[in-house]
CSV table of C-alpha atoms in Angstrom, one decimal:
chain,number,residue,atom,x,y,z
I,23,VAL,CA,152.3,189.3,259.7
I,24,LYS,CA,148.6,188.9,259.1
I,25,SER,CA,145.7,190.3,261.2
I,26,ILE,CA,143.8,187.5,262.9
I,27,ARG,CA,140.4,187.7,261.2
I,28,ASN,CA,138.3,185.8,263.8
I,29,LEU,CA,139.2,187.9,266.9
I,30,ASN,CA,138.2,191.5,267.7
I,31,GLY,CA,138.0,194.1,270.4
I,32,HIS,CA,134.9,194.6,272.5
I,33,SER,CA,132.9,196.8,274.8
I,34,ILE,CA,133.5,196.5,278.6
I,35,GLY,CA,130.9,196.8,281.3
I,36,PRO,CA,131.0,196.6,285.1
I,37,TYR,CA,132.3,193.1,286.0
I,38,ARG,CA,131.7,192.2,282.4
I,39,ILE,CA,134.9,192.0,280.3
I,40,HIS,CA,133.0,191.1,277.1
I,41,ALA,CA,129.9,193.4,277.3
I,42,GLY,CA,128.3,192.7,273.9
I,43,LYS,CA,129.5,195.1,271.3
I,44,THR,CA,132.4,194.1,269.0
I,45,VAL,CA,135.1,196.1,267.3
I,46,PRO,CA,136.5,194.3,264.3
I,47,ILE,CA,140.2,194.5,263.5
I,48,VAL,CA,139.7,193.8,259.8
I,49,LYS,CA,137.3,195.2,257.3
I,50,GLY,CA,133.7,193.9,257.5
I,51,GLY,CA,131.9,192.5,260.5
I,52,PRO,CA,128.9,194.0,262.3
I,53,ASN,CA,128.2,197.7,261.9
I,54,VAL,CA,128.0,198.7,265.6
I,55,LYS,CA,127.7,202.3,266.8
I,56,MET,CA,129.9,203.2,269.7
I,57,GLU,CA,128.3,205.6,272.1
I,58,GLU,CA,129.4,208.3,274.6
I,59,GLY,CA,130.3,206.9,278.0
I,60,GLU,CA,131.1,203.4,276.8
I,61,LEU,CA,134.4,201.6,277.5
I,62,TYR,CA,136.1,199.5,274.9
I,63,ALA,CA,139.1,197.1,274.6
I,64,ILE,CA,140.6,198.0,271.3
I,65,GLU,CA,142.6,194.9,270.5
I,66,THR,CA,144.7,194.0,267.6
I,67,PHE,CA,146.1,190.5,267.0
I,68,GLY,CA,148.8,189.6,264.5
I,69,SER,CA,150.1,186.2,263.4
I,70,THR,CA,152.9,184.8,261.3
I,71,GLY,CA,150.5,182.0,260.4
I,72,LYS,CA,147.3,182.0,258.4
I,73,GLY,CA,145.6,184.8,260.4
I,74,TRP,CA,142.9,182.5,261.9
I,75,VAL,CA,142.9,180.9,265.4
I,76,ASN,CA,141.3,177.9,266.8
I,77,GLU,CA,140.9,176.6,270.4
I,78,ASP,CA,143.6,174.1,271.1
I,79,GLY,CA,145.2,172.6,274.1
I,80,ASP,CA,144.3,172.2,277.8
I,81,CYS,CA,142.2,175.0,279.2
I,82,SER,CA,143.6,176.9,282.2
I,83,HIS,CA,141.5,180.1,282.1
I,84,TYR,CA,137.8,180.6,283.0
I,85,MET,CA,135.2,183.2,283.7
I,86,LYS,CA,131.9,183.0,285.5
I,87,ASN,CA,129.1,183.4,282.9
I,88,PHE,CA,127.6,186.9,283.5
I,89,ASP,CA,124.2,185.8,282.2
I,90,ALA,CA,124.0,182.4,283.8
I,91,ASN,CA,120.8,181.6,285.8
I,92,MET,CA,121.2,179.8,289.1
I,93,VAL,CA,121.4,176.0,288.5
I,94,PRO,CA,121.1,173.5,291.3
I,95,LEU,CA,124.4,171.8,291.9
I,96,ARG,CA,124.5,168.3,293.3
I,97,HIS,CA,128.2,168.1,294.2
I,98,PRO,CA,129.3,169.8,297.4
I,99,LYS,CA,132.8,170.5,295.9
I,100,ALA,CA,131.2,172.3,292.9
I,101,LYS,CA,129.0,174.4,295.3
I,102,GLY,CA,132.1,175.3,297.4
I,103,LEU,CA,134.1,176.2,294.3
I,104,LEU,CA,131.3,178.4,292.9
I,105,LYS,CA,131.2,180.2,296.3
I,106,HIS,CA,135.0,180.8,296.1
I,107,ILE,CA,134.7,182.1,292.5
I,108,ASP,CA,131.9,184.4,293.5
I,109,GLN,CA,133.8,185.8,296.5
I,110,HIS,CA,137.2,186.2,294.8
I,111,PHE,CA,136.6,186.7,291.1
I,112,SER,CA,132.9,187.4,290.5
I,113,THR,CA,132.6,187.4,286.7
I,114,LEU,CA,136.3,188.4,286.0
I,115,ALA,CA,138.7,185.9,284.5
I,116,PHE,CA,140.7,183.5,286.6
I,117,CYS,CA,143.0,180.6,286.1
I,118,ARG,CA,143.3,177.2,287.7
I,119,ARG,CA,146.7,178.1,289.2
I,120,TRP,CA,145.0,180.8,291.3
I,121,LEU,CA,142.5,178.2,292.6
I,122,ASP,CA,145.4,176.0,293.6
I,123,ARG,CA,147.2,178.9,295.4
I,124,ALA,CA,144.0,179.7,297.3
I,125,GLY,CA,143.9,176.1,298.6
I,126,GLU,CA,141.1,174.9,296.3
I,127,THR,CA,143.0,171.7,295.6
I,128,GLY,CA,141.3,168.9,293.6
I,129,HIS,CA,139.1,171.4,291.8
I,130,ILE,CA,139.2,169.9,288.3
I,131,MET,CA,136.0,167.8,288.5
I,132,ALA,CA,134.1,170.6,290.4
I,133,LEU,CA,135.2,173.1,287.7
I,134,LYS,CA,134.1,170.7,284.9
I,135,SER,CA,130.8,170.4,286.7
I,136,LEU,CA,130.4,174.3,286.7
I,137,VAL,CA,131.3,174.4,283.0
I,138,ASN,CA,128.9,171.7,282.1
I,139,ALA,CA,126.1,173.5,284.0
I,140,GLY,CA,126.8,176.7,282.0
I,141,LEU,CA,127.8,178.6,285.1
I,142,VAL,CA,131.5,179.0,284.1
I,143,ASP,CA,132.9,179.5,280.6
I,144,PRO,CA,136.2,178.0,279.6
I,145,TYR,CA,138.7,180.0,277.6
I,146,PRO,CA,141.2,177.5,276.1
I,147,PRO,CA,144.4,178.6,274.3
I,148,LEU,CA,143.9,180.1,270.8
I,149,CYS,CA,146.4,178.9,268.3
I,150,ASP,CA,147.2,179.6,264.6
I,151,THR,CA,149.2,177.1,262.5
I,152,THR,CA,151.9,175.1,264.2
I,153,GLY,CA,155.1,177.0,264.5
I,154,SER,CA,153.6,180.4,264.0
I,155,TYR,CA,153.8,183.3,266.4
I,156,VAL,CA,150.7,185.2,267.6
I,157,ALA,CA,150.8,188.6,269.3
I,158,GLN,CA,148.2,190.9,270.9
I,159,PHE,CA,148.2,194.6,271.6
I,160,GLU,CA,145.4,196.3,273.5
I,161,HIS,CA,144.3,199.6,274.8
I,162,THR,CA,141.2,200.5,276.9
I,163,ILE,CA,139.4,203.6,275.8
I,164,LEU,CA,136.6,205.7,277.2
I,165,LEU,CA,134.3,207.6,274.8
I,166,ARG,CA,133.9,211.1,276.3
I,167,PRO,CA,131.7,213.8,274.9
I,168,THR,CA,134.6,215.6,273.2
I,169,CYS,CA,137.3,213.0,272.9
I,170,LYS,CA,138.4,209.4,273.2
I,171,GLU,CA,140.5,208.9,276.4
I,172,VAL,CA,143.1,206.1,276.3
I,173,LEU,CA,142.9,204.8,279.9
I,174,SER,CA,145.7,202.2,279.4
I,175,ARG,CA,148.3,204.7,278.2
I,176,GLY,CA,151.4,204.5,280.3
I,177,ASP,CA,154.8,206.2,280.3
I,178,ASP,CA,156.0,203.7,277.7
I,179,TYR,CA,153.4,204.6,275.2
């Protein structure tokens, strides 16, 4: 099993899953200082393939772009979908299946319009070599003045 070299952990902010700072899982990468009071997703990814993933396949997961400026939308369906995303997900991740279940049928073109406008970011599947297996393990930590608290620790840890 090899570490996936092009994925890493990251800082977490309010309604911002990827808040800017990265935590490499292999040697090298940016030298970023973690600071007291910050939250991090410490993620490790392993693969039986080459240890490098690429986007591949149909996209089903999305997130509203935290830094996106308001863009005028021409299509009423795109405006309605953006309103639904704002009300139900804000800038947290969602999948197309959840839109279907909420009655937002026929949303594919509206979602494409939001992606093209830069308001929503797509997160397609990440794949290593064909036939390989990829696994992820993650903990969320909070840096306290005297310790690192593992917030995601459960009874099975």
